[in-house]
Structures are given as C-alpha cells and as structure tokens.
Tab-separated table of C-alpha atoms and ligand atoms in Angstrom:
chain	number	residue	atom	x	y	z
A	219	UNK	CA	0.000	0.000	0.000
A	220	UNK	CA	1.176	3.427	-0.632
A	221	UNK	CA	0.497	6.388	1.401
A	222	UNK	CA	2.140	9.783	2.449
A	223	UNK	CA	0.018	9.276	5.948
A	224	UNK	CA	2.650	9.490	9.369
A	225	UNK	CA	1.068	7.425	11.405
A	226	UNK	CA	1.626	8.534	15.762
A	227	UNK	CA	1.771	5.303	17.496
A	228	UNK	CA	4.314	6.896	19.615
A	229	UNK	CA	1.542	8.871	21.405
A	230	UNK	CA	-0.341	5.882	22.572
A	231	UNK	CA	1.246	2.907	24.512
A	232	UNK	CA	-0.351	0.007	22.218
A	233	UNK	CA	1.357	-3.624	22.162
A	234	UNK	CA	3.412	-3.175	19.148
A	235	UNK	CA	3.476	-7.085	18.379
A	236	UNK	CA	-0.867	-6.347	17.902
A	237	UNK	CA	-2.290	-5.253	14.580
A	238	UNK	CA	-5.006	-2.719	16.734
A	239	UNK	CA	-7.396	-2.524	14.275
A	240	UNK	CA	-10.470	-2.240	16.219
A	241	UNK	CA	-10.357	0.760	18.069
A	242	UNK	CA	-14.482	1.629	17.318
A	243	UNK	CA	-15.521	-0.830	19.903
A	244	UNK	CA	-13.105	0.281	23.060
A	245	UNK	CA	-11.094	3.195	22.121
A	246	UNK	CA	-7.486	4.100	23.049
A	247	UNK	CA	-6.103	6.445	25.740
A	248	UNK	CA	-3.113	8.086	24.534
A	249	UNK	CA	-0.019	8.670	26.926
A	250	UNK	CA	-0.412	12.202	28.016
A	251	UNK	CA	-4.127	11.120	29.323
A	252	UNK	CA	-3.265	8.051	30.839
A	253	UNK	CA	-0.436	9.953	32.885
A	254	UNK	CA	-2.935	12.928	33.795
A	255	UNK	CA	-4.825	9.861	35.170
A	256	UNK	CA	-2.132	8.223	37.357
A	257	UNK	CA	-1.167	12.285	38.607
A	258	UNK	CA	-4.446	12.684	39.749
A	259	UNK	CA	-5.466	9.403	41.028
A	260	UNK	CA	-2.727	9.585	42.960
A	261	UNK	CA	-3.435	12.755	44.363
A	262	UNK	CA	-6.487	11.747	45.297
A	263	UNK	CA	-4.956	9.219	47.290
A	264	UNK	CA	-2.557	11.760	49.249
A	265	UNK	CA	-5.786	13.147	51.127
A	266	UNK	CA	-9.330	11.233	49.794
A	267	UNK	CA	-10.852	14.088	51.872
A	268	UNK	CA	-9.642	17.045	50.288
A	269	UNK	CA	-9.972	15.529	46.702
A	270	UNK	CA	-13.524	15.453	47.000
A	271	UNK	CA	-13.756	18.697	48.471
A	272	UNK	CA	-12.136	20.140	45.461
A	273	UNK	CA	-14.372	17.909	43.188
A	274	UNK	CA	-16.892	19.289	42.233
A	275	UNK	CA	-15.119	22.788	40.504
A	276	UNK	CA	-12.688	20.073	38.705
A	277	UNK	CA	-15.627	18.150	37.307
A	278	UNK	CA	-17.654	21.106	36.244
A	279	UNK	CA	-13.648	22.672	34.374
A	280	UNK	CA	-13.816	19.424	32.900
A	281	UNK	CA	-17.583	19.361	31.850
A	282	UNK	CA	-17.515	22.808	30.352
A	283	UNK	CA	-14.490	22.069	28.463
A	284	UNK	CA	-15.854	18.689	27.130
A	285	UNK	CA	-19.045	21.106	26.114
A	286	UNK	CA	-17.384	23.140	24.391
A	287	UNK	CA	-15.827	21.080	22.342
A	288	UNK	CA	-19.007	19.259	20.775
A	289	UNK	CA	-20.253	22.417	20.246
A	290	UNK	CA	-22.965	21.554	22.934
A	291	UNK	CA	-25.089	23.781	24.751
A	292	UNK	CA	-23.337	24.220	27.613
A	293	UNK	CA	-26.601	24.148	29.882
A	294	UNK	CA	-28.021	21.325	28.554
A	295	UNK	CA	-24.863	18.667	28.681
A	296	UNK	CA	-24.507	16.451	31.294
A	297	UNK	CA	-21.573	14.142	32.116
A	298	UNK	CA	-22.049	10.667	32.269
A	299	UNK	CA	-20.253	7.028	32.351
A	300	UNK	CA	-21.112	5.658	28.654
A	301	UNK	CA	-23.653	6.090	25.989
A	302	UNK	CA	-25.453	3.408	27.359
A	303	UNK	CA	-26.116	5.333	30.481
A	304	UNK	CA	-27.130	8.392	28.504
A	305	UNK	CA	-29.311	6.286	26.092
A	306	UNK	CA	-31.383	4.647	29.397
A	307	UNK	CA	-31.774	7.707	31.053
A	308	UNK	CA	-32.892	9.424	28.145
A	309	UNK	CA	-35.423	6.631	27.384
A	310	UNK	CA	-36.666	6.736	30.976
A	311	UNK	CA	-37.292	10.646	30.620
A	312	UNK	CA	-40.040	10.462	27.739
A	313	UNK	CA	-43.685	9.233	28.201
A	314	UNK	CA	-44.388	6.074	26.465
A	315	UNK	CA	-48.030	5.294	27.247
A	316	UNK	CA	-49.429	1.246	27.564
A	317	UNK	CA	-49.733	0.462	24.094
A	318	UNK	CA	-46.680	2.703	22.755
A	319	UNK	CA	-44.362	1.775	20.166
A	320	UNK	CA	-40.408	2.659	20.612
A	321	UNK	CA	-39.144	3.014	16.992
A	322	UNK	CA	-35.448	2.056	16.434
A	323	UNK	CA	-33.842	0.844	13.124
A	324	UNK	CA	-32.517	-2.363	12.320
A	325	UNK	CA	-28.880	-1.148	12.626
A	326	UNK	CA	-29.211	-0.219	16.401
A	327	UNK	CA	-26.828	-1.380	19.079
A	328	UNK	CA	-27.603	-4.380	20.574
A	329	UNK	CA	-27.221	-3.140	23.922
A	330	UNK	CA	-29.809	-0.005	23.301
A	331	UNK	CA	-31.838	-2.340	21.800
A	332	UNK	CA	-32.228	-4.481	25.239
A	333	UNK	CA	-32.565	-0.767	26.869
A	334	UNK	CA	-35.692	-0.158	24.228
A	335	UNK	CA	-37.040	-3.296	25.355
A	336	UNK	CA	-36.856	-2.800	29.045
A	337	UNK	CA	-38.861	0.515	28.865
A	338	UNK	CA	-41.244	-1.026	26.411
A	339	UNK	CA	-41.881	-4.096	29.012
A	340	UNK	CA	-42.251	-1.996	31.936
A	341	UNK	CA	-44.747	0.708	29.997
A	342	UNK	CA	-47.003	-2.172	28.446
A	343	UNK	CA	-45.582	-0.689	25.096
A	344	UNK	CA	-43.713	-2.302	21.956
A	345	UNK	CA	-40.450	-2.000	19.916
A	346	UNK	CA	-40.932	-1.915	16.625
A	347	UNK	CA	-37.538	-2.160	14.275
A	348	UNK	CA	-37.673	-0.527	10.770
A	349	UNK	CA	-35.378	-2.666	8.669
A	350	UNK	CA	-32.810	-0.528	6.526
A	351	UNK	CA	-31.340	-2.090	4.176
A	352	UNK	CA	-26.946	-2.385	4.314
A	353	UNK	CA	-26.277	-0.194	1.071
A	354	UNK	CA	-29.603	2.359	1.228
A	355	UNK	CA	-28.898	6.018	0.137
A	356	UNK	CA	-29.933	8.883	2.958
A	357	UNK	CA	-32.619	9.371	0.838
A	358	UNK	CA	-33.534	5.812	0.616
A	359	UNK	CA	-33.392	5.803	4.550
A	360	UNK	CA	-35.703	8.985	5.377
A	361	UNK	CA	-38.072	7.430	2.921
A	362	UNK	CA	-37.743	4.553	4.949
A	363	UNK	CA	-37.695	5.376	8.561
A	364	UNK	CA	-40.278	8.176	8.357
A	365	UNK	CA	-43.439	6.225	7.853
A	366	UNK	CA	-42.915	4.615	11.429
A	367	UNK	CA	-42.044	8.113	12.871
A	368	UNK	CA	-45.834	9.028	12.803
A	369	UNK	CA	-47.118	6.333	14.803
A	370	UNK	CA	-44.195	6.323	17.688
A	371	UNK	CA	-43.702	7.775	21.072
A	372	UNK	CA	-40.045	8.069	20.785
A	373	UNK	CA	-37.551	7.077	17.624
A	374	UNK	CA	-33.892	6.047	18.763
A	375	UNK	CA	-31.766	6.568	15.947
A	376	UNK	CA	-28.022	5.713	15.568
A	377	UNK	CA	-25.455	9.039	14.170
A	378	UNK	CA	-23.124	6.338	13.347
A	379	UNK	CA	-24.139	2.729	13.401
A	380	UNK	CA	-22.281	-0.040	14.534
A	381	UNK	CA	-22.841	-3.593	13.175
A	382	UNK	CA	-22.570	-1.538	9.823
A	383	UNK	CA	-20.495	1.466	10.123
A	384	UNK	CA	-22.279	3.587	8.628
A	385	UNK	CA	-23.167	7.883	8.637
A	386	UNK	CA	-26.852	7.906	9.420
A	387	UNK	CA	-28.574	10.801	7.647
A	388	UNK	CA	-29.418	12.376	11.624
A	389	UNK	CA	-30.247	15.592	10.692
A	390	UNK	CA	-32.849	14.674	8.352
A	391	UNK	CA	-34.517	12.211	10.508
A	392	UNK	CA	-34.546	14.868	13.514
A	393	UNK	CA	-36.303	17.024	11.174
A	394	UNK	CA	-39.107	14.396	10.320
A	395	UNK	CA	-39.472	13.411	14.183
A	396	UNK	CA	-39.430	17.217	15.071
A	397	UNK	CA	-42.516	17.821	12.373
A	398	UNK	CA	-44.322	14.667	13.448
A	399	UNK	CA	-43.976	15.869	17.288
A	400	UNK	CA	-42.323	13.097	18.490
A	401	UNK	CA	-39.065	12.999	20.855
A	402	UNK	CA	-35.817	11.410	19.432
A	403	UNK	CA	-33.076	10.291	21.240
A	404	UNK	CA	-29.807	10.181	19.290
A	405	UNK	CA	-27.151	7.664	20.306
A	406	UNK	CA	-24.061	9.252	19.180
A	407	UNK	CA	-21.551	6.655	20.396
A	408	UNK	CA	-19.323	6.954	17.343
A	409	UNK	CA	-19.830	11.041	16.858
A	410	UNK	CA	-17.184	12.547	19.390
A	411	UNK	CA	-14.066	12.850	17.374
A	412	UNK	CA	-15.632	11.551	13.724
A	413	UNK	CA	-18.161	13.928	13.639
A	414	UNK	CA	-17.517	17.835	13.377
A	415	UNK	CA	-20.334	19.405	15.556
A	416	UNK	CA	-21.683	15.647	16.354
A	417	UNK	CA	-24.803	17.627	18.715
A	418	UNK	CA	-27.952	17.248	15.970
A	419	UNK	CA	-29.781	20.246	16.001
A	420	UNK	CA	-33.235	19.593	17.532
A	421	UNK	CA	-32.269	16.339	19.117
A	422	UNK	CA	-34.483	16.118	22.491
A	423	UNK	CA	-31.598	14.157	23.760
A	424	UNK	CA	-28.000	12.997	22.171
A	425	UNK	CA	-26.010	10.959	24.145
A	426	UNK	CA	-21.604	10.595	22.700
A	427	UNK	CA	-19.090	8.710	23.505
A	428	UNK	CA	-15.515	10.651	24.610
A	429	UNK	CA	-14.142	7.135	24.657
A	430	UNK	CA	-14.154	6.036	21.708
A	431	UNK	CA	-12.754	8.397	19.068
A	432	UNK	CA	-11.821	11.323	21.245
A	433	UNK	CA	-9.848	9.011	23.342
A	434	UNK	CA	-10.346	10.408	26.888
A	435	UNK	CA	-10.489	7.435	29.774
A	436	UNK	CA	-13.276	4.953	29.374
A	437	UNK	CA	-16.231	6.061	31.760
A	438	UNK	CA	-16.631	9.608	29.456
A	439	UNK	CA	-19.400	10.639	27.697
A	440	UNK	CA	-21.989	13.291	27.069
A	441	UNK	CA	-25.532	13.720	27.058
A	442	UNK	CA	-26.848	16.746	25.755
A	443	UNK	CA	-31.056	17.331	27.009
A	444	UNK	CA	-33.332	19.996	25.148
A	445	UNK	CA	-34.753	22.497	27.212
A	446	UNK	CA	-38.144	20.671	27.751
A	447	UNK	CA	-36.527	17.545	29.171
A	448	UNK	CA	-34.066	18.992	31.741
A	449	UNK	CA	-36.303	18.633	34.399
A	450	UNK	CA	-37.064	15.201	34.364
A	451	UNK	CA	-34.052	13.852	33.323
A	452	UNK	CA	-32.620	12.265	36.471
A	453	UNK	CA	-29.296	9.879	36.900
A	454	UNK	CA	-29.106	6.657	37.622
A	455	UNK	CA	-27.941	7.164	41.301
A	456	UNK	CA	-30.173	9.361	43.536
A	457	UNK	CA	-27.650	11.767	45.586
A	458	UNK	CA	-26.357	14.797	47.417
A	459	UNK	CA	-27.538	16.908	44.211
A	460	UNK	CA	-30.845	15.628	43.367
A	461	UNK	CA	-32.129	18.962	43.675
A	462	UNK	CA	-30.088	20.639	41.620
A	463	UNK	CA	-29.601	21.569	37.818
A	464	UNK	CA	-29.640	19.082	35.288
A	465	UNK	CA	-25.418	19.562	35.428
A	466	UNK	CA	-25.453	19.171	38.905
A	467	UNK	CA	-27.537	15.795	39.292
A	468	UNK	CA	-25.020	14.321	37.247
A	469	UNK	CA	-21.919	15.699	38.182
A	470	UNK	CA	-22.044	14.099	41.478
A	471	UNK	CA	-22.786	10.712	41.266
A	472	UNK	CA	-21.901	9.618	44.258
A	473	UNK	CA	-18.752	8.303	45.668
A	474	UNK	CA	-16.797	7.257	42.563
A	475	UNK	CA	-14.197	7.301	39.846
A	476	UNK	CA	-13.812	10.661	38.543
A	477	UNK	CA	-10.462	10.768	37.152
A	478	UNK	CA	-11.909	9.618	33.674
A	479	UNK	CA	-13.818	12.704	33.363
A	480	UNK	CA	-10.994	15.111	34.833
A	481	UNK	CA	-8.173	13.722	32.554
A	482	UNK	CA	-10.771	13.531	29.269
A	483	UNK	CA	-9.279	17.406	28.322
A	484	UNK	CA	-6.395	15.911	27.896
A	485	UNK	CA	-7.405	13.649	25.376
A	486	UNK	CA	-8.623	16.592	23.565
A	487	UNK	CA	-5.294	18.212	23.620
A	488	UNK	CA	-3.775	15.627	21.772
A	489	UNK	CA	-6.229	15.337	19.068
A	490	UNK	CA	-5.256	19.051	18.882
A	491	UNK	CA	-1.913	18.477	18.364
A	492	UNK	CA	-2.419	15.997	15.763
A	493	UNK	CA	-4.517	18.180	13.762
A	494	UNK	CA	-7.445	15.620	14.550
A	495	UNK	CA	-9.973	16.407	11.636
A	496	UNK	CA	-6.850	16.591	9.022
A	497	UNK	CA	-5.080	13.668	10.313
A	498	UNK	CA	-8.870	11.821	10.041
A	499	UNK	CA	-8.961	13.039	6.727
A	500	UNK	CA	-5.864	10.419	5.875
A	501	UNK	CA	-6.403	7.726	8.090
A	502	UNK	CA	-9.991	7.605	6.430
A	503	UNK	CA	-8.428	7.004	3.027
A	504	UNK	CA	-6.036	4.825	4.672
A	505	UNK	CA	-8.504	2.814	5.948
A	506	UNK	CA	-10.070	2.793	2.666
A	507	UNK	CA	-7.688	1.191	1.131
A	508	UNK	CA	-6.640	-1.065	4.184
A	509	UNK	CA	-10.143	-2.689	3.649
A	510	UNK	CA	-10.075	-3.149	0.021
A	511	UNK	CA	-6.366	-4.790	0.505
A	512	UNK	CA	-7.861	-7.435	3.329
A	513	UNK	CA	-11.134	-7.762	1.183
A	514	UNK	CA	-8.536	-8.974	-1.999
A	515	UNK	CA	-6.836	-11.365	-0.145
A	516	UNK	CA	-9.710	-13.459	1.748
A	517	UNK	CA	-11.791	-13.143	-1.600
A	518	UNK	CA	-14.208	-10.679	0.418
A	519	UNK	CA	-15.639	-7.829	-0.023
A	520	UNK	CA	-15.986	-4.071	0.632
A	521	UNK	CA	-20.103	-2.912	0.246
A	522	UNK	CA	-20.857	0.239	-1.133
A	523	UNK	CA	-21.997	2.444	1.718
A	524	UNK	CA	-24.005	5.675	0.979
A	525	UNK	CA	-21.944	6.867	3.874
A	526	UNK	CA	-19.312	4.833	5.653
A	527	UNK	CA	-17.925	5.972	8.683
A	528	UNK	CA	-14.817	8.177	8.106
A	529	UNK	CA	-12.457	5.839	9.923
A	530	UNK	CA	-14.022	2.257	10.150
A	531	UNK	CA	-14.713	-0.093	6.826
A	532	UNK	CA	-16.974	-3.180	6.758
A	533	UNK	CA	-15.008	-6.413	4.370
A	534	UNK	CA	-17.762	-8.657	3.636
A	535	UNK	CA	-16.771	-11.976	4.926
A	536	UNK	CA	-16.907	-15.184	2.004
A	537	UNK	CA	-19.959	-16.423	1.847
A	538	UNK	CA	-18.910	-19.856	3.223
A	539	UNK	CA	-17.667	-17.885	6.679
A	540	UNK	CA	-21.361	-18.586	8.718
A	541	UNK	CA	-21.647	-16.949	11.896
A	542	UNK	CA	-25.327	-17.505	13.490
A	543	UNK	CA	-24.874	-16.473	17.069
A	544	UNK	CA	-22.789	-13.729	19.380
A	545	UNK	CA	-20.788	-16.866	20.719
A	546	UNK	CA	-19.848	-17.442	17.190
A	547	UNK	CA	-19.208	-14.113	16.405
A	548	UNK	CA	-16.150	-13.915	19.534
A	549	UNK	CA	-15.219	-16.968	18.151
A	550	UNK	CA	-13.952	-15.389	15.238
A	551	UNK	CA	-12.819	-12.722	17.142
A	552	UNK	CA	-10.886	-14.485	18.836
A	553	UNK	CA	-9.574	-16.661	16.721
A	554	UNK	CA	-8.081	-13.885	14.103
A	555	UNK	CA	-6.741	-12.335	17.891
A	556	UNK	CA	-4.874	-15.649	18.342
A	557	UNK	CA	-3.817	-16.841	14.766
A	558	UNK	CA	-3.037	-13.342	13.561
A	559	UNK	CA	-2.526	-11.087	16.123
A	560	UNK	CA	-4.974	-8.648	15.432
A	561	UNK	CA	-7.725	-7.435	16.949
A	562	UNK	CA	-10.838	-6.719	15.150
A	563	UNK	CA	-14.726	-6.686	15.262
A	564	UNK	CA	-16.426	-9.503	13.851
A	565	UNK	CA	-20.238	-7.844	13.411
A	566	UNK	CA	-23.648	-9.551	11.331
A	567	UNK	CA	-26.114	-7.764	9.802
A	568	UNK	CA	-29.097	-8.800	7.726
A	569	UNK	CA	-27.372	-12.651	8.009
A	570	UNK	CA	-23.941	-11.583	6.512
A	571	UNK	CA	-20.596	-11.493	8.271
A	572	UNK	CA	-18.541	-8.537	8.268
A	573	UNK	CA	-15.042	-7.934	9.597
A	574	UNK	CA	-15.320	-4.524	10.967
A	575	UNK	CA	-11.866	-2.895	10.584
A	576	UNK	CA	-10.944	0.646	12.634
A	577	UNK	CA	-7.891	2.954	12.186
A	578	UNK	CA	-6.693	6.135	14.467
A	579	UNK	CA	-3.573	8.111	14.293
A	580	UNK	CA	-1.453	4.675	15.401
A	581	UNK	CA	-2.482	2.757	12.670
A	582	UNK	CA	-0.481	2.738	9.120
A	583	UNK	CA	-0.574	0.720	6.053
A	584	UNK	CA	1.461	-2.359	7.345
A	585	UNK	CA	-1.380	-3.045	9.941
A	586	UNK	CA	-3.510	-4.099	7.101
A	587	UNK	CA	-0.652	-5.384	4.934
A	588	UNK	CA	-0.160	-7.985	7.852
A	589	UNK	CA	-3.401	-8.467	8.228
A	590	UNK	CA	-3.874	-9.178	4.369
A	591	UNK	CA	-1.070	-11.764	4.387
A	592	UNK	CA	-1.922	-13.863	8.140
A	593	UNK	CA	-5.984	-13.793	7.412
A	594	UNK	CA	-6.069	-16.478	4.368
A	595	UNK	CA	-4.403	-19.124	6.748
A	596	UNK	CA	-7.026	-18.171	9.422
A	597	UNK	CA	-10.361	-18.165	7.822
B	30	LIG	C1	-23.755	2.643	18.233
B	30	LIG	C2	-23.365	2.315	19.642
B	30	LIG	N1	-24.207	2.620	20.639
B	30	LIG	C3	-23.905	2.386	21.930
B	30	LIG	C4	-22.705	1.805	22.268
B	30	LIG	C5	-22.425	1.541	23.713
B	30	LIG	O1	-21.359	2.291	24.167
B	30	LIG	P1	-20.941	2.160	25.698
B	30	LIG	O2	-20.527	0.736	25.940
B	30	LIG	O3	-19.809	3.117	25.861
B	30	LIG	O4	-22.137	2.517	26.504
B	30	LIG	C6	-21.802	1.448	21.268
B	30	LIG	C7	-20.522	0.792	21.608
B	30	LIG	O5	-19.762	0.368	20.804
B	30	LIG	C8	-22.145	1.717	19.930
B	30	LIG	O6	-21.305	1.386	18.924
C-alpha cells in the first residue's frame, strides 16, 4: 500500500506485536491522558478528603471544556459514564403510554436495543424495528424510517451505526421526528471525534461517547437534554444533588471514579496536536484502502456504503464464513486475535458477516498489509 500518511503510534502505549485494528468498539487512551490519570489518582490518594472537596469545581472545568468542544449547549450537557447510560436515562425521561411503540432501526446497538425493550416491558408498550437495508442512500433511509415516525412515542436513531459502520442521515430524521412531534433520542456513540459538531440540532436528547474516538479514559461521555426535558431527566444514582440543575444531578454521582472525566481534556489536547480532523482526513483514506487490501486477499468484499464511517470499513466476509450467534461471532474474534494477532470486530447484519476494521492516528498501512497476508491461513 502506498500512502504519504505518518502514522503517531508513539503517542499511545499500544502492544506493538498487535495489529489494533479495532479501536471503534473500546477506544485508546493516549499517553499524556493516561499519565494525567495516574497524577491525579494519585493525588487523590494523598488526602481522599480534600480531593472530594475540590471535586466538584474540577468536574464542572472538565464538563464545560468537554461542552465546548461538541459544540454543545453548555446548559443542557450532562456528564455521564457511557452512551449506554445516557441512552437509558434518556429513554426513561419520555412518556411512552401502555400500548406505545419505541421506533429504532434495524442497525441499532444491541445493547440499546435491550434498553428499548426494558422501557417497552415496563410501559405495556412495543419495539418496533424498521429494517434498513446495508447499502440504502440517505434518501432511501428517510423514505424509509419516516413512515414509522408518525405512529411512535419516541424514535432512537443511531449518528453512526455499529454492526454496519455507517453515517446515518441524523439531521434529516430529527427534522421528520421534530414535524411529526415526536421525541428522538440520538445515540451518538461513534460522533465525538468523527463527527464535526456531532450535537444534531433539535435532538431532544444525544447521548456521545468521549471514549471512543476522542480518546479520553473509558467512563466519558456526554448527554446533551433539550430544554423541555431537563427537568425530568434524572441519573441513575439518587444523591447529594438531586435537587439541583440538570449539570449538577449528574456531576455528582456519588462516591466514585472521577479521574476519567478530569483527565478527558487531555485527550482533547492531543487530538489538537495531531490536527485531529486533518489527520482523520488520511487515516480515512487509509482505511479505505486497508479494507479493500484485506477484502482482496480473503476473496471478500468491501459494500458500497451511501456513507461509511470516516475511519471504520466493513469487508464482507466469504460467503462460506457462517456466523449464526454472538458466541460465534467472539469466536472469530478471537480466533483472528490468536492466529493473527490482530484485533478486530467480527459484526452480522441482515445474516452476513462482516469484519469490521478501525484505524486512528497509530495505525499505518502495514497493519492491514499484515493483516492481508496472516488472514487467508485463518479463515
Ligand atoms: C452505536 C453504539 N451505541 C452504543 C454503544 C455503547 O457504548 P458504551 O458501551 O460506551 O455505553 C456502542 C458501543 O460500541 C455503539 O457502537
């Protein structure tokens, strides 16, 4: 492969003898944030007592500067662990009456899925999945999705999906729900750091992930609540602050970890220094090509997305590569882990098998060269 792309693995502290090629499902801290973490956990540890004194100006700093950088309304972000979080206390915000019907797409996170099926079994309400097919246009997909907005209570729509990797046409579909009246929730796991301004306009609530593409400590995300919600929108843990703002409730969750969320600025500093959205830029091509490479040599191949996701590609596995099952599924996984030494994501939709391949400012063209060469032996 050629390419004029530098790539910065000398920033993160990533097992050199690993291809990392799957950084969309846990992320990757860099150095400088990993050693802001250590400095302050252990100053925590010098006096517990006056650390959490000092806490809660430190976690609002960090908050406001997190804010600010999605482009957020300040007011209306709150901190909290993982889009998952966000995602079930956004979903336990809106009414869903007995008889309701939870609209999500078939490319939704399996996870958010089980969270739209918990508030569906405790309302008496239903979840009703609008299949999308892998390679539909944005136009394809409003014309889709929109005939189930008018009949839901609240639509849960991906930014960036998953299983399939793919740019969701958001601001479109906010548009619909917002003319139809009805409240959408935006999981924006993938947005922080792939998406410029990743807050949708309009959203009632968006919920990112600083974990994943940002690269600030796992345990840091967003959730950004439109005016009418604030109120109501209430952490998981009742505590100290459960009278205050909408900030406030979920600053202080109790006694925990917050080093992830006071060292996430950090993070931030070093996608500055890389020149983040220009260094994305080439990694996205490089990842391009990385997935056409891999898709060559197992006899794969790469589907033509209306919108793939700047820096992850899907290689369609050959069609004699089954995988029925999640256990199957980390089979694979771990299997390629093993017998190749990479790590990747193994995902399924509509019955195919995908290998789901991520780059970041570590990975360069001999990742997927090696991974091109071991894979044939593997499969
Ligand atoms: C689209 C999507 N939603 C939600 C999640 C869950 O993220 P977390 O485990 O940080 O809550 C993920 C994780 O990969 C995801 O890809």
């Amino acid at each position: 492969m050629t390419s004029v792309w530098q790539p910065r693995p000398d920033l993160w502290s990533l097992d050199p003898a690993v291809l990392h090629l799957n950084h969309g499902s846990w992320g990757a801290v860099p150095l400088a944030a990993q050693r802001e973490a250590a400095r302050l956990r252990a100053r925590s540890e010098a006096n517990p007592a006056a650390w959490f004194r000092a806490l809660p100006e430190r976690v609002a700093a960090a908050r406001t500067a997190l804010a600010r950088w999605a482009g957020a309304d300040e007011a209306g972000f709150a901190l909290v662990p993982n889009v998952s979080t966000g995602v079930t206390v956004a979903l336990a915000a809106v009414d869903v009456p007995a008889g309701g019907r939870i609209v999500v797409t078939s490319h939704r996170y399996g996870a958010v899925r089980f969270a739209a099926e918990r508030f569906a079994a405790l309302r008496g309400a239903s979840v009703v999945e609008v299949p999308v097919p892998l390679t539909s246009s944005a136009d394809e997909v409003v014309a889709l999705v929109s005939p189930a907005v008018s009949g839901a209570d609240v639509v849960l729509l991906d930014q960036i999906t998953s299983a399939t990797a793919s740019v969701v046409p958001v601001a479109r579909l906010v548009d619909v729900c917002r003319s139809a009246g009805v409240p959408v929730i935006v999981d924006g796991a993938h947005g922080p750091g792939l998406i410029e301004a990743p807050v949708p306009e309009g959203a009632d609530f968006w919920a990112g992930n600083f974990h994943k593409w940002a690269c600030a400590p796992r345990g840091t995300a967003g959730l950004v609540v439109a005016p009418r919600w604030r109120s109501r929108t209430l952490p998981p843990a009742v505590s100290w602050s459960e009278h205050g703002t909408l900030q406030q409730r979920f600053d202080w969750q109790a006694t925990a970890d917050y080093v992830p969320w006071l060292a996430a600025p950090v993070a931030l500093d070093v996608l500055a220094e890389l020149d983040w959205p220009a260094a994305r830029a080439s990694v996205s091509g490089l990842v391009a090509s990385g997935a056409e490479l891999v898709a060559k040599a197992i006899g794969g191949d790469v589907p033509e997305l209306a919108a793939p996701a700047p820096t992850m590609r899907l290689v369609g596995l050959p069609p004699s590569i089954r995988i029925d099952d999640k256990p199957a599924e980390e089979a694979l996984r771990v299997r390629i882990a093993r017998d190749a030494g990479a790590e990747v994501n193994v995902t399924v939709h509509d019955g195919r098998a995908f290998l789901r391949l991520s780059a970041h400012a570590y990975t360069g063209p001999r990742d997927f060269e090696l991974l091109a060469a071991r894979l044939p032996a593997v499969l």
